[in-house]
Amino acid sequence: MTDPNTDAAALISQMDPVLGEGPYRFVLVTRELAPQVLGAAIGTFREAEGITAIIPSALAQELELSGLDLAQITLQVVSDLADVGLTAAVSGVLAEAAIACNVVAAFHHDHLFVPWDRKDEAIGLLKELQRSA
């Protein structure tokens, strides 16, 4: 196990948020839709109630799967899963602006999913947070 990086300011100053392609939707995977949905998913998570997949909104619409259209913002800093403070800082600044934020931590980077229509505002807030660190 690695030691957690508790220097959140260093992580924040290097986070370099980048807007990805999109939009995406979080959808529930059904047995009937699994081949199409899982093949297009950029992420999945299994819960007791079922499997959630993150798929392009265009596919969700084609399959008549409703949901919120979300933008993906990737924090380019390479963060460890044991690091402390980065998620709290970015979700906090977005929460202060009443911007919903769903965080997916992957092996190398953290990915934020924010409402599509507020993506530019979210990027601006994150870049300001980075400059202030």
XYZ file of C-alpha atoms in Angstrom:
133
model
C 0.000 0.000 0.000
C 1.295 3.447 -0.857
C 1.315 6.307 1.596
C -1.432 8.828 0.881
C -0.427 12.214 -0.462
C -1.877 14.661 2.002
C -0.614 17.712 0.103
C -3.941 18.531 -1.520
C -2.629 21.940 -2.637
C 0.026 20.242 -4.772
C -2.545 17.972 -6.394
C -4.933 20.867 -7.008
C -2.212 23.068 -8.512
C -1.435 20.307 -11.031
C -4.968 19.057 -11.759
C -5.369 20.702 -15.213
C -9.102 19.982 -15.788
C -9.924 19.017 -19.372
C -13.401 18.744 -20.879
C -13.924 15.434 -22.630
C -16.243 14.456 -25.415
C -19.834 13.904 -24.557
C -22.468 14.184 -23.345
C -22.884 10.993 -21.340
C -25.673 9.437 -19.277
C -25.625 7.083 -16.320
C -28.064 4.257 -17.136
C -29.207 1.008 -15.579
C -28.129 -2.031 -17.598
C -30.902 -4.495 -18.352
C -30.340 -8.006 -19.646
C -31.918 -7.050 -22.999
C -29.754 -3.972 -23.498
C -26.516 -5.322 -22.000
C -24.717 -6.102 -25.301
C -25.273 -2.608 -26.722
C -24.854 -0.693 -23.484
C -21.800 -2.486 -22.111
C -20.036 -2.373 -25.459
C -20.319 1.422 -25.528
C -19.763 2.107 -21.819
C -16.842 4.233 -20.655
C -17.422 2.976 -17.108
C -19.563 0.581 -15.106
C -20.328 -0.120 -11.478
C -22.079 -3.123 -9.941
C -24.432 -2.521 -7.005
C -26.804 -4.872 -5.231
C -29.685 -3.390 -7.258
C -28.012 -3.752 -10.654
C -25.280 -2.486 -12.958
C -24.860 1.184 -13.838
C -23.110 2.094 -17.078
C -21.891 5.470 -18.312
C -22.699 5.649 -22.025
C -22.867 8.304 -24.730
C -26.146 10.222 -24.473
C -26.801 9.642 -28.179
C -26.941 5.886 -27.579
C -29.087 6.338 -24.481
C -31.514 8.437 -26.492
C -31.553 5.870 -29.317
C -32.368 3.153 -26.752
C -34.985 5.426 -25.110
C -33.087 5.535 -21.818
C -33.819 8.805 -20.090
C -31.423 10.598 -17.811
C -29.364 13.678 -17.207
C -26.863 14.624 -19.904
C -23.456 14.997 -18.296
C -20.088 16.380 -19.351
C -16.913 14.526 -18.418
C -14.111 16.609 -16.956
C -10.834 14.761 -16.436
C -8.339 16.018 -13.885
C -5.030 15.465 -15.661
C -2.971 15.180 -12.475
C -1.970 11.580 -11.833
C -3.526 10.878 -8.472
C -3.308 7.801 -6.311
C -6.422 6.201 -4.905
C -4.974 6.854 -1.422
C -4.486 10.609 -1.976
C -6.382 12.893 0.376
C -8.197 16.160 -0.333
C -8.476 16.476 -4.115
C -12.019 15.113 -4.371
C -13.192 17.229 -1.450
C -11.712 20.398 -2.948
C -13.154 20.001 -6.439
C -16.565 18.781 -5.333
C -16.680 21.556 -2.734
C -16.071 24.374 -5.203
C -18.717 22.931 -7.528
C -21.177 22.447 -4.659
C -20.770 26.112 -3.675
C -21.968 26.992 -7.191
C -24.819 24.448 -6.957
C -23.301 22.299 -9.700
C -23.957 18.571 -9.247
C -20.794 16.497 -9.476
C -20.420 12.751 -9.778
C -16.805 11.661 -9.281
C -15.342 8.506 -10.781
C -11.850 7.701 -9.580
C -9.916 5.561 -12.028
C -6.394 4.179 -11.720
C -4.602 7.289 -13.029
C -7.068 10.167 -12.950
C -10.275 11.435 -11.385
C -13.193 12.072 -13.728
C -15.987 14.491 -12.846
C -19.418 14.267 -14.434
C -21.328 17.546 -14.278
C -24.563 18.692 -15.943
C -23.906 19.271 -19.635
C -25.403 22.751 -19.631
C -23.050 23.857 -16.822
C -19.835 22.338 -18.169
C -18.191 25.654 -19.102
C -18.962 27.156 -15.709
C -17.583 24.040 -13.993
C -14.350 24.157 -16.020
C -13.935 27.845 -15.158
C -14.407 27.205 -11.444
C -11.964 24.311 -11.469
C -9.322 26.318 -13.326
C -9.749 29.153 -10.824
C -9.312 26.659 -7.989
C -6.152 25.388 -9.664
C -4.743 28.917 -10.027
C -5.447 29.689 -6.370
C -3.708 26.566 -5.028
